[in-house]
mmCIF file of N, CA and C in Angstrom:
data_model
loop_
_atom_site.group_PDB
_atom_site.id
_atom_site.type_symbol
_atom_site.label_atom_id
_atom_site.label_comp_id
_atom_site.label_asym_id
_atom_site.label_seq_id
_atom_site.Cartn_x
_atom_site.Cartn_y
_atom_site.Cartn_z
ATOM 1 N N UNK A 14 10.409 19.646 -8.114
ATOM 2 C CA UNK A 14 9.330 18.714 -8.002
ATOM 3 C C UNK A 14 8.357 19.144 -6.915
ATOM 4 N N UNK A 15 9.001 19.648 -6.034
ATOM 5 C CA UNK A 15 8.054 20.111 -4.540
ATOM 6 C C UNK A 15 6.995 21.135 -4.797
ATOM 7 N N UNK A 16 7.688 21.595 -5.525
ATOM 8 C CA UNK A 16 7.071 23.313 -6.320
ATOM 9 C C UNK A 16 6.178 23.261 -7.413
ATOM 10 N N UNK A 17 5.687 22.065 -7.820
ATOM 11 C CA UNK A 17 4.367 22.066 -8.725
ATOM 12 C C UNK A 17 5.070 22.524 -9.972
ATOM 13 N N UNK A 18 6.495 22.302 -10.091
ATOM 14 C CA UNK A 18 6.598 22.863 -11.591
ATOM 15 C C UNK A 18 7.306 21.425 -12.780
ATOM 16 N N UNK A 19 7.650 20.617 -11.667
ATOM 17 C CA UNK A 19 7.846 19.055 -12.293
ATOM 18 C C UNK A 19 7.089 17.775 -12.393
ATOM 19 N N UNK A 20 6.795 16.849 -13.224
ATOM 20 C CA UNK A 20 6.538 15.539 -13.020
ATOM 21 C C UNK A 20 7.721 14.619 -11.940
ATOM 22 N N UNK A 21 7.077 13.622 -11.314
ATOM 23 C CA UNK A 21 8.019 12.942 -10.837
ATOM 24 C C UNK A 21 7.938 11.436 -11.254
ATOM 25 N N UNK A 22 7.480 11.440 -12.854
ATOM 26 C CA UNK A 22 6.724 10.236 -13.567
ATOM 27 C C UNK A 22 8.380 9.843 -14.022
ATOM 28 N N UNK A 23 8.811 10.519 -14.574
ATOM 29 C CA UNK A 23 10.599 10.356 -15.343
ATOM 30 C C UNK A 23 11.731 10.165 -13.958
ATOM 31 N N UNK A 24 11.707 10.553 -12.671
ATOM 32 C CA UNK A 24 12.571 10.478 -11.685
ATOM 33 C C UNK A 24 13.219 9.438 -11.450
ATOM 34 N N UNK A 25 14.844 9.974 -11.468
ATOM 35 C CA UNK A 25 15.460 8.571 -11.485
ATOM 36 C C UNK A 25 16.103 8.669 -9.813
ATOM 37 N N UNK A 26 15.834 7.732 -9.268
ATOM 38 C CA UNK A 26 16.207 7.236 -7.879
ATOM 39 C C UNK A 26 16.796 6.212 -7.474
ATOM 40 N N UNK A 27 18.107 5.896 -6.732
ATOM 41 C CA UNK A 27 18.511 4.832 -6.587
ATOM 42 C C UNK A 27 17.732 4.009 -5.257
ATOM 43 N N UNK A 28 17.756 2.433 -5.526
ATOM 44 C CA UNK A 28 17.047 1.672 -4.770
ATOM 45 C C UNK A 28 18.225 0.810 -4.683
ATOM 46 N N UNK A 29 17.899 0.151 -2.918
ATOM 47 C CA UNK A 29 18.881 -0.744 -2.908
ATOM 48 C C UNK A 29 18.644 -2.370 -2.933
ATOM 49 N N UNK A 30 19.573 -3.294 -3.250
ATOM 50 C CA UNK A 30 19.185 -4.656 -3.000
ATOM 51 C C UNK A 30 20.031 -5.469 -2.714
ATOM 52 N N UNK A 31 19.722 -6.515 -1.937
ATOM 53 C CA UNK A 31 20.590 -7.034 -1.081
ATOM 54 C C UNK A 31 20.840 -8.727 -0.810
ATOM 55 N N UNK A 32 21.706 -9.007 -1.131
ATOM 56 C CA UNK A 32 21.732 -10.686 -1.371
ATOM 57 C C UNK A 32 22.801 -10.672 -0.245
ATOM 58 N N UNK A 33 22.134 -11.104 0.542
ATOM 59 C CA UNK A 33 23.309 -11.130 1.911
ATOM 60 C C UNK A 33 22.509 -12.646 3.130
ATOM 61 N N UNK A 34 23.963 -13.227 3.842
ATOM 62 C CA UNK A 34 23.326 -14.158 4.717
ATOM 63 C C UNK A 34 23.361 -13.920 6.127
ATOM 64 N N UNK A 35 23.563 -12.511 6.156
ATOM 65 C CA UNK A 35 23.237 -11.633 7.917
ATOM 66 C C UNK A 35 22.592 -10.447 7.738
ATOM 67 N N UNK A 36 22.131 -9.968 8.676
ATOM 68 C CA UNK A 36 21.273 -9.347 8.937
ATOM 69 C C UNK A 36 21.708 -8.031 8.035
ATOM 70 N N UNK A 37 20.732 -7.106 7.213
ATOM 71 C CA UNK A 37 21.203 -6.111 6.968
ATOM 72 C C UNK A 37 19.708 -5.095 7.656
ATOM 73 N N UNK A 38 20.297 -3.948 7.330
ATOM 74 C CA UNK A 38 19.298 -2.628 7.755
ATOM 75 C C UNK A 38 19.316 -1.695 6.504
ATOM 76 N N UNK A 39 17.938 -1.381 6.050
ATOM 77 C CA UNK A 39 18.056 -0.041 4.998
ATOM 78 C C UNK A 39 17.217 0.922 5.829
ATOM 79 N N UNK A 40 17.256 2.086 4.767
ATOM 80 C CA UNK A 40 16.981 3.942 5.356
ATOM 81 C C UNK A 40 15.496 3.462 4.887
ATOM 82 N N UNK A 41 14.965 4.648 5.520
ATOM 83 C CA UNK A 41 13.516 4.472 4.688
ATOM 84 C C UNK A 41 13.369 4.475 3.173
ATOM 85 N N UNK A 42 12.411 3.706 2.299
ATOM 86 C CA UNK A 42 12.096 3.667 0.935
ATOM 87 C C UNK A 42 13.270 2.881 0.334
ATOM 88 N N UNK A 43 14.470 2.273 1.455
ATOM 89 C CA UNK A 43 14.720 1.624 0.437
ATOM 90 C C UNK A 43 16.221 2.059 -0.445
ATOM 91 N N UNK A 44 16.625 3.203 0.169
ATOM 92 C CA UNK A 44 17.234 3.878 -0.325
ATOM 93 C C UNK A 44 18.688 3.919 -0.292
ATOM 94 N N UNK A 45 19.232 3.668 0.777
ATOM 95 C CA UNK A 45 20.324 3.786 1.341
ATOM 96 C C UNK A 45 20.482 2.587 2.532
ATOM 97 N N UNK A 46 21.773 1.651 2.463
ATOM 98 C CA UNK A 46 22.140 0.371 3.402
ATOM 99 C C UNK A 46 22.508 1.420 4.444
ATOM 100 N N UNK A 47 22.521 1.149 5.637
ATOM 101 C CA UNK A 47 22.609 1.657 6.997
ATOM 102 C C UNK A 47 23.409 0.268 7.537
ATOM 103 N N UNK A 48 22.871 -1.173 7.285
ATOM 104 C CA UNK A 48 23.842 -2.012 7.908
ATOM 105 C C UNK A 48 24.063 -3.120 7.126
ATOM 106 N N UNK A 49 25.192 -3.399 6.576
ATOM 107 C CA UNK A 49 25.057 -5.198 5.321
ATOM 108 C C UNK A 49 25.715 -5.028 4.833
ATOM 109 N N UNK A 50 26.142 -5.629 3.695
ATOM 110 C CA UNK A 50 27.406 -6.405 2.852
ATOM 111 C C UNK A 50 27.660 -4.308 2.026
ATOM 112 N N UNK A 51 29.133 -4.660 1.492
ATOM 113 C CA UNK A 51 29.229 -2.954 1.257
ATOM 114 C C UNK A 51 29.834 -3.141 -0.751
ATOM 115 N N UNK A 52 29.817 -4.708 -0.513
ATOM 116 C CA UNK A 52 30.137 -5.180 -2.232
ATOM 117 C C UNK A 52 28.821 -4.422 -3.277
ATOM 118 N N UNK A 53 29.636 -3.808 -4.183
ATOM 119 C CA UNK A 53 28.397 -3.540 -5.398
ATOM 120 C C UNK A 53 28.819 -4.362 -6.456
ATOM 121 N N UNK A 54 27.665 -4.167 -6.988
ATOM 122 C CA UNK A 54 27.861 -4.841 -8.590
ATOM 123 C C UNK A 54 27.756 -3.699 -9.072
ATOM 124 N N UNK A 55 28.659 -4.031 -10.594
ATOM 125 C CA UNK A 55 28.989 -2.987 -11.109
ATOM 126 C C UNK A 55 27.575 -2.582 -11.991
ATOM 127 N N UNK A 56 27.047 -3.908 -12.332
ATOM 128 C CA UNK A 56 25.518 -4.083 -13.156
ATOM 129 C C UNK A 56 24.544 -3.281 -13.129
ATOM 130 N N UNK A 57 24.051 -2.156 -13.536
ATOM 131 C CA UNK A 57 23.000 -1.554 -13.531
ATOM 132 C C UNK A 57 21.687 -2.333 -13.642
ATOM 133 N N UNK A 58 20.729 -2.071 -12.980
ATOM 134 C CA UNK A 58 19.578 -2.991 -13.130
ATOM 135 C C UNK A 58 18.112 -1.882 -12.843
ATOM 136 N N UNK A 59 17.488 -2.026 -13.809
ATOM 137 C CA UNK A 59 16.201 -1.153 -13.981
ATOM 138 C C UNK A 59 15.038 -1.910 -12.864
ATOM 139 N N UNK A 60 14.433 -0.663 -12.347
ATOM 140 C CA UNK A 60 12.776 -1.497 -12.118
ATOM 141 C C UNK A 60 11.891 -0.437 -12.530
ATOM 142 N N UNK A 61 10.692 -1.906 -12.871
ATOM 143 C CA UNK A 61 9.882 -0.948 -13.686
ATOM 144 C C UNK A 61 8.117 -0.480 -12.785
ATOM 145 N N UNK A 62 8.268 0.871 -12.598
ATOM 146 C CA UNK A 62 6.887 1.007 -11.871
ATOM 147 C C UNK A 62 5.848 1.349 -12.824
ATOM 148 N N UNK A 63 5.188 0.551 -12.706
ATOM 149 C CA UNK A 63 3.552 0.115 -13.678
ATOM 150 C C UNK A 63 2.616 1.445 -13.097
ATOM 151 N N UNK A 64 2.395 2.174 -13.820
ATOM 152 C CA UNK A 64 0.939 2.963 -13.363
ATOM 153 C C UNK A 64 -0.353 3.039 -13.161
ATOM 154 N N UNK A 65 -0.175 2.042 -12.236
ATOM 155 C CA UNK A 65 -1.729 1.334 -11.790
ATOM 156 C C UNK A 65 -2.429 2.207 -10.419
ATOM 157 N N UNK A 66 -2.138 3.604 -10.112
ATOM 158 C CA UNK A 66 -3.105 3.913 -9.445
ATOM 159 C C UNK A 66 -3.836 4.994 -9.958
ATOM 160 N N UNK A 67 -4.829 5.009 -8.916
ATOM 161 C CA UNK A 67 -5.860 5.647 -9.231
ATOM 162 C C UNK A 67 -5.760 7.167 -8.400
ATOM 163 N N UNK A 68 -6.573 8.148 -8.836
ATOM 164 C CA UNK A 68 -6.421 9.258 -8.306
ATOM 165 C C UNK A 68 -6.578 9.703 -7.295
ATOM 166 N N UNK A 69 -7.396 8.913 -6.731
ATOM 167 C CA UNK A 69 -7.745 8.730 -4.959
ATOM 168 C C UNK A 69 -6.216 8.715 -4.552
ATOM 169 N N UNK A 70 -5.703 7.932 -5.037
ATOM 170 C CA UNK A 70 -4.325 7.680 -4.291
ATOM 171 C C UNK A 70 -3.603 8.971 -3.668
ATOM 172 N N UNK A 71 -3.773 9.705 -4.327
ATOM 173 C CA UNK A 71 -2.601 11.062 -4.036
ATOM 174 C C UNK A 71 -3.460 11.270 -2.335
ATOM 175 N N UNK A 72 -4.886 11.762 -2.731
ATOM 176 C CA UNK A 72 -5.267 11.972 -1.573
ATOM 177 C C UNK A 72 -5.419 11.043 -0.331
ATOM 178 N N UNK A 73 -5.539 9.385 -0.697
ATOM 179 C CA UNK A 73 -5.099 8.509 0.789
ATOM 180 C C UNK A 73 -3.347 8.835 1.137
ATOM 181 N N UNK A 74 -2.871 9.268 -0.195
ATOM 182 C CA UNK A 74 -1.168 9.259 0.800
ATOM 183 C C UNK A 74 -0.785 10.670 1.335
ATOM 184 N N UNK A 75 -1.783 11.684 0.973
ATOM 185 C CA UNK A 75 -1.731 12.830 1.345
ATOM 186 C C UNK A 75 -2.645 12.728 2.875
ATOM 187 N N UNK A 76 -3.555 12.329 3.468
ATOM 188 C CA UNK A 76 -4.296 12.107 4.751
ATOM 189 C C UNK A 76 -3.869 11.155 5.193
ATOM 190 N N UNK A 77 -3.685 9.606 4.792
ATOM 191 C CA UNK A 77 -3.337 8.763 5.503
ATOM 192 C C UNK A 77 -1.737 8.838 5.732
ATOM 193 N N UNK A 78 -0.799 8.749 4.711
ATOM 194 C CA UNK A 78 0.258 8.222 5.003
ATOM 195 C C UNK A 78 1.445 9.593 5.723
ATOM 196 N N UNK A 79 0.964 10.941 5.179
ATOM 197 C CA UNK A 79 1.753 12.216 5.576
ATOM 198 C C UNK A 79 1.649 12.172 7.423
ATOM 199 N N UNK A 80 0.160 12.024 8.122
ATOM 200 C CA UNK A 80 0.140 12.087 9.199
ATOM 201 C C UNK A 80 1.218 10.982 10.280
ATOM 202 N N UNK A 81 1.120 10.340 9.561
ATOM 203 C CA UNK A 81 2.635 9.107 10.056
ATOM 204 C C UNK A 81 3.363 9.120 9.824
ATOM 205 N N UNK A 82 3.909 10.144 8.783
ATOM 206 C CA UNK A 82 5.267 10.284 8.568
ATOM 207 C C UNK A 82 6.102 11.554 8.787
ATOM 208 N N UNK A 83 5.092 12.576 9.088
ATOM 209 C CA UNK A 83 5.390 13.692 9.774
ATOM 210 C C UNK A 83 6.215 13.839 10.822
ATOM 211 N N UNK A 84 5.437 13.015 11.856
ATOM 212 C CA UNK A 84 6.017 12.727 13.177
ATOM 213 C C UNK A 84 7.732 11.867 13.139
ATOM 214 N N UNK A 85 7.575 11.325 11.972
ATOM 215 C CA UNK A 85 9.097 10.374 12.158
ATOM 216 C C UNK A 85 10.305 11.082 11.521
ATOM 217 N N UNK A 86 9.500 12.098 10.721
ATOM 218 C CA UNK A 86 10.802 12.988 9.525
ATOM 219 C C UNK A 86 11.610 13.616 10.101
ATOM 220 N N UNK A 87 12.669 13.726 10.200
ATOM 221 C CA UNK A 87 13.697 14.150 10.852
ATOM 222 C C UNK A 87 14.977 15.089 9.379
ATOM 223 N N UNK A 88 14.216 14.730 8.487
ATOM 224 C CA UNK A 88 14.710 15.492 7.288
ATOM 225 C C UNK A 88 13.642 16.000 6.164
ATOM 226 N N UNK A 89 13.688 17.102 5.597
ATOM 227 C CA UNK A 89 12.735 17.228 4.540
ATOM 228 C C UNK A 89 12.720 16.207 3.112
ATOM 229 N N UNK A 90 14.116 16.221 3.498
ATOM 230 C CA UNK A 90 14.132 14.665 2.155
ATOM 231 C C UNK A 90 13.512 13.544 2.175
ATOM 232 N N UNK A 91 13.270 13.233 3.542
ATOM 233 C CA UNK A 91 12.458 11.835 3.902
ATOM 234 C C UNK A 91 11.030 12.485 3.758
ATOM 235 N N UNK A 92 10.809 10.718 2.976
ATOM 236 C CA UNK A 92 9.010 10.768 2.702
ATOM 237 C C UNK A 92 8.506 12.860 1.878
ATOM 238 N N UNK A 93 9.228 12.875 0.772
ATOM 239 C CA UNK A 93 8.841 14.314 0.426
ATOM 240 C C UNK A 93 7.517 13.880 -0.306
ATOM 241 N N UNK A 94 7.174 12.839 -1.243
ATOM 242 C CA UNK A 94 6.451 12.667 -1.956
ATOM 243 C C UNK A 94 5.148 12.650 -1.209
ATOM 244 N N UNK A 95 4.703 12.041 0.387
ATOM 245 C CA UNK A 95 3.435 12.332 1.347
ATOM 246 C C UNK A 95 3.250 13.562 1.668
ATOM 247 N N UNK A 96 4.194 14.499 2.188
ATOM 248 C CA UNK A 96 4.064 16.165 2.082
ATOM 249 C C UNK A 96 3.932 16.614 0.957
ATOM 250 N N UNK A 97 4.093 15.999 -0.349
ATOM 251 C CA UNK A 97 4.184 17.018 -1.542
ATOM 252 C C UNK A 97 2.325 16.667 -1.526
ATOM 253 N N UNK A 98 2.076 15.360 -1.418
ATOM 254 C CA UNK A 98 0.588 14.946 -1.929
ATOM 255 C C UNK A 98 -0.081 15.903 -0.643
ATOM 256 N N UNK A 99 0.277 15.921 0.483
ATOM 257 C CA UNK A 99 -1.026 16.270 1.280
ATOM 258 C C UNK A 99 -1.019 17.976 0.781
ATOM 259 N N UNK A 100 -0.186 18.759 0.917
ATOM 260 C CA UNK A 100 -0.251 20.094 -0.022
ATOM 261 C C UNK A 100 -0.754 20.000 -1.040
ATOM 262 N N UNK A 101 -0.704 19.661 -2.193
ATOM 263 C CA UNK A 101 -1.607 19.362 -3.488
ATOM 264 C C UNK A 101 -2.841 19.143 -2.966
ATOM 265 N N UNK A 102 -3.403 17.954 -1.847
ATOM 266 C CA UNK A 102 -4.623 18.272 -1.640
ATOM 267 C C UNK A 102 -5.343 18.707 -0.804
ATOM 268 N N UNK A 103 -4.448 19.995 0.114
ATOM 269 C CA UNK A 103 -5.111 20.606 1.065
ATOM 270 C C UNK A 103 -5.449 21.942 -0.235
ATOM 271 N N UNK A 104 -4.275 22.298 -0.958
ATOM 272 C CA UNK A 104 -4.690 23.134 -1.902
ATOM 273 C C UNK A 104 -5.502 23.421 -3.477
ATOM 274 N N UNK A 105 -6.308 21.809 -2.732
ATOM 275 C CA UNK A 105 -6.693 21.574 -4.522
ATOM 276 C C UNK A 105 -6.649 20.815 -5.546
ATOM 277 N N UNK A 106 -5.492 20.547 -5.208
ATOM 278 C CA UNK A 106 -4.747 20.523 -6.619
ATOM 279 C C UNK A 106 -3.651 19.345 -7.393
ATOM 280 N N UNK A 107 -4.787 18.644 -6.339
ATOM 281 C CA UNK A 107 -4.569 16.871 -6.698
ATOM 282 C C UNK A 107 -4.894 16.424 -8.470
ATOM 283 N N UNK A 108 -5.727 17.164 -8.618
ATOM 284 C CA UNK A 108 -6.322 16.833 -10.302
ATOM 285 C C UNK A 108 -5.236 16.967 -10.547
ATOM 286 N N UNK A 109 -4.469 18.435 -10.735
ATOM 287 C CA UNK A 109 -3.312 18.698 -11.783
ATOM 288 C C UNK A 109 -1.994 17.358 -11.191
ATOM 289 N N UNK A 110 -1.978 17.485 -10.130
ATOM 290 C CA UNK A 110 -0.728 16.351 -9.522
ATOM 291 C C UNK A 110 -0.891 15.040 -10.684
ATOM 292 N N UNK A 111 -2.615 14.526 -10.510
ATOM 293 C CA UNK A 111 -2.077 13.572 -11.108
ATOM 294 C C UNK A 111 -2.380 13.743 -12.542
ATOM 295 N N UNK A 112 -2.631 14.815 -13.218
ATOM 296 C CA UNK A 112 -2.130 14.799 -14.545
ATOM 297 C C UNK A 112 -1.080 15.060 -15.149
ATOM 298 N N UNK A 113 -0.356 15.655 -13.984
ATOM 299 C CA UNK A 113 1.049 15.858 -14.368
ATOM 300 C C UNK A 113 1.897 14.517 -14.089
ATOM 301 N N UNK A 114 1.139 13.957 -14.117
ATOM 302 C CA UNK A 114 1.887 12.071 -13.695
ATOM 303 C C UNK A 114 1.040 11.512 -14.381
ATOM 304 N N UNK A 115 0.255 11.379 -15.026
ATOM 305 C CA UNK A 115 -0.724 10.314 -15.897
ATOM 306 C C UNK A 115 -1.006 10.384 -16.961
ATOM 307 N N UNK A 116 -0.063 9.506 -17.996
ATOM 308 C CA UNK A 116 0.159 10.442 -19.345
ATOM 309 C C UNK A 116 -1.636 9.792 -20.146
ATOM 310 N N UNK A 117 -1.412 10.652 -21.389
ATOM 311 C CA UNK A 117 -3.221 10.671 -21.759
ATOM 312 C C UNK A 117 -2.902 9.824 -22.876
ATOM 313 N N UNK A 118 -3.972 9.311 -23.684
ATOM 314 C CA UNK A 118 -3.803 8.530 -24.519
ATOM 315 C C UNK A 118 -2.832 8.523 -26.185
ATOM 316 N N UNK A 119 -2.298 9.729 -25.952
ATOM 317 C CA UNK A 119 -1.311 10.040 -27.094
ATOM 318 C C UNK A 119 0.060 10.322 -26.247
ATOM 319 N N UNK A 120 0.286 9.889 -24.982
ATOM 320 C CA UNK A 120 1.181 9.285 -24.549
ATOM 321 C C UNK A 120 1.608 10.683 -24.064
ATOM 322 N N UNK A 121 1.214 12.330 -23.651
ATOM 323 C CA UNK A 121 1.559 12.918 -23.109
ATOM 324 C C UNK A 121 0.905 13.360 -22.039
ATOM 325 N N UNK A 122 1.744 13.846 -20.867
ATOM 326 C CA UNK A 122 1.733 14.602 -19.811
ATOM 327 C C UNK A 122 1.462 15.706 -19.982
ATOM 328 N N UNK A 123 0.090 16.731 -18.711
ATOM 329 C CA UNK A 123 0.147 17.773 -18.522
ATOM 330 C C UNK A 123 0.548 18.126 -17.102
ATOM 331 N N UNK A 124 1.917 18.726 -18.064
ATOM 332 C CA UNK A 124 2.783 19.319 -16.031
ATOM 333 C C UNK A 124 2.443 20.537 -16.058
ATOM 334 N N UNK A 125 1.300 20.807 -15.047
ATOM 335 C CA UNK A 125 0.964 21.867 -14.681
ATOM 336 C C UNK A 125 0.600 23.074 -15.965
ATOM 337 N N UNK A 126 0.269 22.863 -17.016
ATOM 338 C CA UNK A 126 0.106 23.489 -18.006
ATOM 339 C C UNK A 126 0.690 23.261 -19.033
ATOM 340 N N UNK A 127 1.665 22.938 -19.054
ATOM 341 C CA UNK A 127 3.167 22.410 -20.210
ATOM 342 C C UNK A 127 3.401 20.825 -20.760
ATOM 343 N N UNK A 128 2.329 20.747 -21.803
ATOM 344 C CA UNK A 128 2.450 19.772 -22.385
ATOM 345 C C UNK A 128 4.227 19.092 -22.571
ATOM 346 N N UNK A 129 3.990 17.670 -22.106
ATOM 347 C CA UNK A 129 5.643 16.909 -22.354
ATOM 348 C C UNK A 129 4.703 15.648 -22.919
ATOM 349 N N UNK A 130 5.717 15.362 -24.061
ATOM 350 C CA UNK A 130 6.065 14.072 -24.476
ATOM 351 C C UNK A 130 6.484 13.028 -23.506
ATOM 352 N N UNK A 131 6.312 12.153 -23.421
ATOM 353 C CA UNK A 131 6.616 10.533 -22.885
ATOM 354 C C UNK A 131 7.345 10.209 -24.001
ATOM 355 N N UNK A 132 8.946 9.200 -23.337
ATOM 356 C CA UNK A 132 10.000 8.594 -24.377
ATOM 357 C C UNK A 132 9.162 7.302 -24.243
ATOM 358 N N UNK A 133 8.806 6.580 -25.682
ATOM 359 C CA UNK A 133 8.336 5.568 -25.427
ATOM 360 C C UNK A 133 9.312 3.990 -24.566
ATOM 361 N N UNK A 134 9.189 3.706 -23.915
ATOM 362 C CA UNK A 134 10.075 2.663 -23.069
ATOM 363 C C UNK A 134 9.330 1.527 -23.321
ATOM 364 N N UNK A 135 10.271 0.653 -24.477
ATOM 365 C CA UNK A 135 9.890 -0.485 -24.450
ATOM 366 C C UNK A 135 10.384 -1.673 -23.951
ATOM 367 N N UNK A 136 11.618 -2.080 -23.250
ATOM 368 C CA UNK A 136 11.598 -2.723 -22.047
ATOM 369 C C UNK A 136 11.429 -3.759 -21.687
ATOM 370 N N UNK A 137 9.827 -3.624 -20.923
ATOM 371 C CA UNK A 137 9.477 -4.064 -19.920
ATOM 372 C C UNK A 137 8.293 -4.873 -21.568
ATOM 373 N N UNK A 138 8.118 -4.660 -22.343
ATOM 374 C CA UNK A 138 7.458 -4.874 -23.578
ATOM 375 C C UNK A 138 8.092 -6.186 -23.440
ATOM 376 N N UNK A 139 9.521 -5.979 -24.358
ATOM 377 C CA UNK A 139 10.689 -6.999 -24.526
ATOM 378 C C UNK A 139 10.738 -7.874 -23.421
ATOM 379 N N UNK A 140 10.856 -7.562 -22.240
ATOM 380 C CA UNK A 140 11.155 -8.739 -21.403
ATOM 381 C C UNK A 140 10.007 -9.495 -21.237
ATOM 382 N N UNK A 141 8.501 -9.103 -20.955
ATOM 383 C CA UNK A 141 7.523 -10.138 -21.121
ATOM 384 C C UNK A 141 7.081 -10.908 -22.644
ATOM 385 N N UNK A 142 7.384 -10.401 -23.562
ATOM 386 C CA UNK A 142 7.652 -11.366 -24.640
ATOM 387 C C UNK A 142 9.292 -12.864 -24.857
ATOM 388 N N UNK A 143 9.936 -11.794 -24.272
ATOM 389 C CA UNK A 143 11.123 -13.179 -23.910
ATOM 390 C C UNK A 143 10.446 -14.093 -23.098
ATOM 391 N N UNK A 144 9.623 -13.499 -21.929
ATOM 392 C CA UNK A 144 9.330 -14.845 -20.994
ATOM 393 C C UNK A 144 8.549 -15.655 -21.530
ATOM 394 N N UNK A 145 7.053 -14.848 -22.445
ATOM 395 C CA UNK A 145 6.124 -15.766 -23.247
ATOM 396 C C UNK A 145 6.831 -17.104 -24.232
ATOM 397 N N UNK A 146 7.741 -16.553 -25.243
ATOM 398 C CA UNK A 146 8.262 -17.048 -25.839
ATOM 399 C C UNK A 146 9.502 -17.935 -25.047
ATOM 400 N N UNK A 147 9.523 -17.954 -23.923
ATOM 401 C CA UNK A 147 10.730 -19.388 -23.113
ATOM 402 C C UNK A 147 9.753 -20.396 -22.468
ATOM 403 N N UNK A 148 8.476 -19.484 -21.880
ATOM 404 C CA UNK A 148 7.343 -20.652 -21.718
ATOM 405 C C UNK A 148 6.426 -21.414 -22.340
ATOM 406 N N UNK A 149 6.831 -20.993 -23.941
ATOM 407 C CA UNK A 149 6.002 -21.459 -25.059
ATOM 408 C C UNK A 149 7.165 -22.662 -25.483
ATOM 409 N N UNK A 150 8.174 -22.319 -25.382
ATOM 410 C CA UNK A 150 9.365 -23.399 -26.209
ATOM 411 C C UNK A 150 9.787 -24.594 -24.960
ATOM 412 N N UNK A 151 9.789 -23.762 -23.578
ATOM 413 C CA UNK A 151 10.156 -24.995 -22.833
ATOM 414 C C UNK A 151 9.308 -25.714 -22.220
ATOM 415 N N UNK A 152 8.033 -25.194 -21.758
ATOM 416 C CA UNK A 152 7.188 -25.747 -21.069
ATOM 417 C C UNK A 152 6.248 -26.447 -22.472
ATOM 418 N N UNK A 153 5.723 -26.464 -23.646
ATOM 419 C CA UNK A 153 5.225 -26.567 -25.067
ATOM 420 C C UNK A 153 3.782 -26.082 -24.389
ATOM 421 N N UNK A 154 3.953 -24.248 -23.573
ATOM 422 C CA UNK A 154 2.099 -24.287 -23.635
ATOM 423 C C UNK A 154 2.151 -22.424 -24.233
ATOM 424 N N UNK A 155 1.015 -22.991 -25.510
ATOM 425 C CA UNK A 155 1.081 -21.894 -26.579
ATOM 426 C C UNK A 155 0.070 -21.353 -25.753
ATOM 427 N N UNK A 156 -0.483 -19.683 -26.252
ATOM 428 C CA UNK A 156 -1.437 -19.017 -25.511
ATOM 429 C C UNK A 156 -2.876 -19.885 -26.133
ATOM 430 N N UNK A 157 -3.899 -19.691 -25.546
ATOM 431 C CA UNK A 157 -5.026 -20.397 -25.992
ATOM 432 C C UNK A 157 -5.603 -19.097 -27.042
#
């Protein structure tokens, strides 16, 4: 991914969450408990990130957010995605970054030259039609 030869649109990453009534502590992003309850559920549970930015973005998290996180990194693993953006746009090459993350209207990605397919994920489809359809039957308000 670091190396301009992957999308990081498909990346699967664990996130943590926490239903606890003392204090807990997580790692940066979210990633890893450092202090709190050590019970899992066995339940797998999806979240879904919406692709609502814009292309500017790479370059505010490549100038704004890399310079603050430089100083705190104490591993190359932490915060890779602000070093990957500010390289992409000290070298350019923010366009391709985010076309290799922004699929086009026939639903594919260009990673770095190499057309990929997108699995269509419908989902997040399904679950906002369950909710329409529980607020249409219990509350009785149809869409206008």
């Amino acid at each position: 991914m670091e190396a301009f030869a992957d999308a990081f649109v498909n990346h699967r990453e664990t996130k943590i969450a926490i239903w606890s009534e003392h204090p807990v502590r997580f790692d940066r992003g979210q990633h890893m408990l450092v202090d709190g309850p050590q019970i899992r559920d066995p339940l797998e549970r999806q979240i879904f990130h919406l692709p609502l930015r814009a292309q500017s973005e790479i370059t505010k998290r490549a100038l704004n957010y890399e310079a603050r996180r430089r100083a705190l990194r104490e591993d190359d693993a932490v915060s890779w995605q602000s070093r990957f953006h500010e390289k992409a746009t000290l070298d350019g090459l923010s366009a391709s970054v985010w076309a290799a993350n922004s699929a086009d209207r026939a639903g594919r990605l260009d990673v770095y030259g190499r057309p990929e397919e997108l699995v269509r994920d419908v989902r997040l489809r399904r679950l906002l039609l369950a909710a329409a359809l529980h607020i249409a039957l219990r509350y009785r308000m149809l869409p206008a």
